[in-house]
Amino acid sequence: MPLTLPLTLPLDIDAVKGFLAHDEGEALYQYAFDASRLGPCLEIGSYCGKSTVYLGSACQKNNSVLYAVDHHRGSEEHQFGEEYHDNDLYDQQLKLMDSFKVFRSTMREARLDDTVVPIVSSSAVASRHWATPLGMVFIDGGHSEEAAQIDYRSWVAHIKPGGILAIHDIFPNPEEGGQAPYNIWKLAKASGLFEELPMVNTLGLFRRL
Ligand code: SAH
Ligand code: MG
């Protein structure tokens, strides 16, 4: 990992709801600090903004930009009655998940409004006319096979040579977690487009050749 700068975050990251371990966040920060010199960075799956704070803070140091793509309606496992449902993020009137309000307040608290561009949309729609080359793509969206495949196919082609692809929730052992992120990790590995970088916890990493 490029150990380029000490990790300093603008808020208490443990107070931000989310699904990211400290070592994974730190790796995102270090790689984004490097990659955001190449071009803007993009994440799929922001939720309440935990990964966004790590990535965005690094981008901010280079006056770069982080596009944060999330429809904010939650993944399969966040829906009402599912394992990771959080009632505080549930719109009782609409009977829908809505993490956008909390996401926005996290960005404001982290003073990242000058760096993070929220794109409240599904990954597929956001990518439809995308044409901007990217320094880094972080995939942490839906975990269905279809969602993961769409994320991979939609965004990977936009990563610049030398840029970074990061994929969260890599579980080679099916007893430890879903296989969709691992399946796109295997696609990236077999594609011949990337140099594989050391995995950090469940964070798979590649550098575009
Ligand atoms: N990176 C976050 C966790 C993301 S959880 C953290 O650090 O805590 C996954 C997120 O992906 C959810 O917020 C969900 O709304 C979003 N998501 C799932 N499928 C999506 C899709 N197809 N397009 C856009 N966002 C999606
Ligand atoms: Mg994840």
PDB file of N, CA, C and O in Angstrom, residues 19-51:
ATOM      1  N   PHE A  19     -20.458  -0.086   6.861  1.00  0.00           N
ATOM      2  CA  PHE A  19     -19.950  -1.449   6.746  1.00  0.00           C
ATOM      3  C   PHE A  19     -18.543  -1.417   6.166  1.00  0.00           C
ATOM      4  O   PHE A  19     -18.328  -1.743   4.995  1.00  0.00           O
ATOM      5  N   LEU A  20     -17.603  -0.970   6.971  1.00  0.00           N
ATOM      6  CA  LEU A  20     -16.230  -0.864   6.492  1.00  0.00           C
ATOM      7  C   LEU A  20     -15.310  -0.934   7.707  1.00  0.00           C
ATOM      8  O   LEU A  20     -15.495  -0.198   8.669  1.00  0.00           O
ATOM      9  N   ALA A  21     -14.317  -1.831   7.642  1.00  0.00           N
ATOM     10  CA  ALA A  21     -13.372  -1.953   8.753  1.00  0.00           C
ATOM     11  C   ALA A  21     -12.317  -0.847   8.654  1.00  0.00           C
ATOM     12  O   ALA A  21     -12.092  -0.295   7.578  1.00  0.00           O
ATOM     13  N   HIS A  22     -11.664  -0.562   9.794  1.00  0.00           N
ATOM     14  CA  HIS A  22     -10.658   0.505   9.821  1.00  0.00           C
ATOM     15  C   HIS A  22      -9.535   0.278   8.809  1.00  0.00           C
ATOM     16  O   HIS A  22      -9.125   1.207   8.105  1.00  0.00           O
ATOM     17  N   ASP A  23      -9.034  -0.978   8.744  1.00  0.00           N
ATOM     18  CA  ASP A  23      -7.903  -1.226   7.832  1.00  0.00           C
ATOM     19  C   ASP A  23      -8.333  -1.049   6.372  1.00  0.00           C
ATOM     20  O   ASP A  23      -7.554  -0.576   5.541  1.00  0.00           O
ATOM     21  N   GLU A  24      -9.579  -1.385   6.081  1.00  0.00           N
ATOM     22  CA  GLU A  24     -10.086  -1.194   4.715  1.00  0.00           C
ATOM     23  C   GLU A  24     -10.231   0.296   4.401  1.00  0.00           C
ATOM     24  O   GLU A  24      -9.870   0.759   3.306  1.00  0.00           O
ATOM     25  N   GLY A  25     -10.747   1.039   5.361  1.00  0.00           N
ATOM     26  CA  GLY A  25     -10.896   2.483   5.173  1.00  0.00           C
ATOM     27  C   GLY A  25      -9.551   3.153   4.963  1.00  0.00           C
ATOM     28  O   GLY A  25      -9.393   4.012   4.092  1.00  0.00           O
ATOM     29  N   GLU A  26      -8.585   2.739   5.772  1.00  0.00           N
ATOM     30  CA  GLU A  26      -7.242   3.326   5.647  1.00  0.00           C
ATOM     31  C   GLU A  26      -6.639   3.018   4.277  1.00  0.00           C
ATOM     32  O   GLU A  26      -5.995   3.875   3.660  1.00  0.00           O
ATOM     33  N   ALA A  27      -6.862   1.798   3.775  1.00  0.00           N
ATOM     34  CA  ALA A  27      -6.355   1.437   2.442  1.00  0.00           C
ATOM     35  C   ALA A  27      -7.032   2.289   1.365  1.00  0.00           C
ATOM     36  O   ALA A  27      -6.377   2.790   0.442  1.00  0.00           O
ATOM     37  N   LEU A  28      -8.344   2.487   1.500  1.00  0.00           N
ATOM     38  CA  LEU A  28      -9.049   3.344   0.531  1.00  0.00           C
ATOM     39  C   LEU A  28      -8.445   4.746   0.524  1.00  0.00           C
ATOM     40  O   LEU A  28      -8.245   5.361  -0.525  1.00  0.00           O
ATOM     41  N   TYR A  29      -8.170   5.230   1.724  1.00  0.00           N
ATOM     42  CA  TYR A  29      -7.606   6.582   1.869  1.00  0.00           C
ATOM     43  C   TYR A  29      -6.243   6.693   1.183  1.00  0.00           C
ATOM     44  O   TYR A  29      -5.995   7.615   0.404  1.00  0.00           O
ATOM     45  N   GLN A  30      -5.383   5.725   1.452  1.00  0.00           N
ATOM     46  CA  GLN A  30      -4.031   5.778   0.874  1.00  0.00           C
ATOM     47  C   GLN A  30      -4.068   5.666  -0.651  1.00  0.00           C
ATOM     48  O   GLN A  30      -3.416   6.420  -1.364  1.00  0.00           O
ATOM     49  N   TYR A  31      -4.852   4.714  -1.144  1.00  0.00           N
ATOM     50  CA  TYR A  31      -4.914   4.544  -2.600  1.00  0.00           C
ATOM     51  C   TYR A  31      -5.591   5.737  -3.274  1.00  0.00           C
ATOM     52  O   TYR A  31      -5.190   6.163  -4.357  1.00  0.00           O
ATOM     53  N   ALA A  32      -6.611   6.280  -2.634  1.00  0.00           N
ATOM     54  CA  ALA A  32      -7.301   7.426  -3.233  1.00  0.00           C
ATOM     55  C   ALA A  32      -6.402   8.665  -3.242  1.00  0.00           C
ATOM     56  O   ALA A  32      -6.502   9.500  -4.147  1.00  0.00           O
ATOM     57  N   PHE A  33      -5.535   8.762  -2.251  1.00  0.00           N
ATOM     58  CA  PHE A  33      -4.626   9.911  -2.234  1.00  0.00           C
ATOM     59  C   PHE A  33      -3.711   9.873  -3.465  1.00  0.00           C
ATOM     60  O   PHE A  33      -3.471  10.887  -4.118  1.00  0.00           O
ATOM     61  N   ASP A  34      -3.245   8.681  -3.786  1.00  0.00           N
ATOM     62  CA  ASP A  34      -2.433   8.483  -4.992  1.00  0.00           C
ATOM     63  C   ASP A  34      -3.257   8.681  -6.260  1.00  0.00           C
ATOM     64  O   ASP A  34      -2.910   9.441  -7.159  1.00  0.00           O
ATOM     65  N   ALA A  35      -4.369   7.960  -6.318  1.00  0.00           N
ATOM     66  CA  ALA A  35      -5.155   7.867  -7.549  1.00  0.00           C
ATOM     67  C   ALA A  35      -5.837   9.182  -7.911  1.00  0.00           C
ATOM     68  O   ALA A  35      -6.060   9.471  -9.090  1.00  0.00           O
ATOM     69  N   SER A  36      -6.157  10.002  -6.902  1.00  0.00           N
ATOM     70  CA  SER A  36      -6.887  11.237  -7.203  1.00  0.00           C
ATOM     71  C   SER A  36      -5.979  12.283  -7.847  1.00  0.00           C
ATOM     72  O   SER A  36      -6.447  13.336  -8.272  1.00  0.00           O
ATOM     73  N   ARG A  37      -4.710  11.965  -7.938  1.00  0.00           N
ATOM     74  CA  ARG A  37      -3.831  12.849  -8.727  1.00  0.00           C
ATOM     75  C   ARG A  37      -3.960  12.550 -10.217  1.00  0.00           C
ATOM     76  O   ARG A  37      -3.653  13.387 -11.059  1.00  0.00           O
ATOM     77  N   LEU A  38      -4.414  11.329 -10.512  1.00  0.00           N
ATOM     78  CA  LEU A  38      -4.616  10.907 -11.912  1.00  0.00           C
ATOM     79  C   LEU A  38      -5.925  11.411 -12.484  1.00  0.00           C
ATOM     80  O   LEU A  38      -6.048  11.678 -13.676  1.00  0.00           O
ATOM     81  N   GLY A  39      -6.932  11.443 -11.635  1.00  0.00           N
ATOM     82  CA  GLY A  39      -8.260  11.833 -12.098  1.00  0.00           C
ATOM     83  C   GLY A  39      -9.248  11.742 -10.959  1.00  0.00           C
ATOM     84  O   GLY A  39      -8.892  11.319  -9.857  1.00  0.00           O
ATOM     85  N   PRO A  40     -10.505  12.124 -11.204  1.00  0.00           N
ATOM     86  CA  PRO A  40     -11.507  12.015 -10.149  1.00  0.00           C
ATOM     87  C   PRO A  40     -11.743  10.551  -9.786  1.00  0.00           C
ATOM     88  O   PRO A  40     -11.462   9.650 -10.566  1.00  0.00           O
ATOM     89  N   CYS A  41     -12.270  10.334  -8.578  1.00  0.00           N
ATOM     90  CA  CYS A  41     -12.561   8.983  -8.099  1.00  0.00           C
ATOM     91  C   CYS A  41     -14.071   8.790  -8.024  1.00  0.00           C
ATOM     92  O   CYS A  41     -14.827   9.762  -8.015  1.00  0.00           O
ATOM     93  N   LEU A  42     -14.495   7.534  -7.990  1.00  0.00           N
ATOM     94  CA  LEU A  42     -15.929   7.240  -7.969  1.00  0.00           C
ATOM     95  C   LEU A  42     -16.175   6.016  -7.105  1.00  0.00           C
ATOM     96  O   LEU A  42     -15.433   5.036  -7.198  1.00  0.00           O
ATOM     97  N   GLU A  43     -17.220   6.105  -6.256  1.00  0.00           N
ATOM     98  CA  GLU A  43     -17.626   4.924  -5.501  1.00  0.00           C
ATOM     99  C   GLU A  43     -19.061   4.570  -5.834  1.00  0.00           C
ATOM    100  O   GLU A  43     -19.881   5.446  -6.123  1.00  0.00           O
ATOM    101  N   ILE A  44     -19.340   3.283  -5.825  1.00  0.00           N
ATOM    102  CA  ILE A  44     -20.709   2.792  -5.963  1.00  0.00           C
ATOM    103  C   ILE A  44     -21.073   2.186  -4.624  1.00  0.00           C
ATOM    104  O   ILE A  44     -20.454   1.202  -4.191  1.00  0.00           O
ATOM    105  N   GLY A  45     -22.058   2.791  -3.944  1.00  0.00           N
ATOM    106  CA  GLY A  45     -22.475   2.309  -2.631  1.00  0.00           C
ATOM    107  C   GLY A  45     -21.884   3.156  -1.528  1.00  0.00           C
ATOM    108  O   GLY A  45     -20.812   2.870  -1.001  1.00  0.00           O
ATOM    109  N   SER A  46     -22.582   4.231  -1.158  1.00  0.00           N
ATOM    110  CA  SER A  46     -22.087   5.164  -0.138  1.00  0.00           C
ATOM    111  C   SER A  46     -22.754   4.948   1.213  1.00  0.00           C
ATOM    112  O   SER A  46     -22.157   5.215   2.255  1.00  0.00           O
ATOM    113  N   TYR A  47     -24.030   4.547   1.179  1.00  0.00           N
ATOM    114  CA  TYR A  47     -24.827   4.336   2.396  1.00  0.00           C
ATOM    115  C   TYR A  47     -24.782   5.627   3.226  1.00  0.00           C
ATOM    116  O   TYR A  47     -25.171   6.672   2.710  1.00  0.00           O
ATOM    117  N   CYS A  48     -24.302   5.609   4.455  1.00  0.00           N
ATOM    118  CA  CYS A  48     -24.312   6.823   5.264  1.00  0.00           C
ATOM    119  C   CYS A  48     -23.019   7.629   5.126  1.00  0.00           C
ATOM    120  O   CYS A  48     -22.844   8.649   5.796  1.00  0.00           O
ATOM    121  N   GLY A  49     -22.097   7.150   4.303  1.00  0.00           N
ATOM    122  CA  GLY A  49     -20.930   7.967   3.980  1.00  0.00           C
ATOM    123  C   GLY A  49     -19.612   7.551   4.610  1.00  0.00           C
ATOM    124  O   GLY A  49     -18.636   8.300   4.540  1.00  0.00           O
ATOM    125  N   LYS A  50     -19.563   6.360   5.210  1.00  0.00           N
ATOM    126  CA  LYS A  50     -18.316   5.963   5.877  1.00  0.00           C
ATOM    127  C   LYS A  50     -17.158   5.861   4.874  1.00  0.00           C
ATOM    128  O   LYS A  50     -16.140   6.551   5.012  1.00  0.00           O
ATOM    129  N   SER A  51     -17.307   5.054   3.849  1.00  0.00           N
ATOM    130  CA  SER A  51     -16.240   4.939   2.840  1.00  0.00           C
ATOM    131  C   SER A  51     -16.028   6.274   2.136  1.00  0.00           C
ATOM    132  O   SER A  51     -14.904   6.622   1.760  1.00  0.00           O
TER     133      SER A  51
END
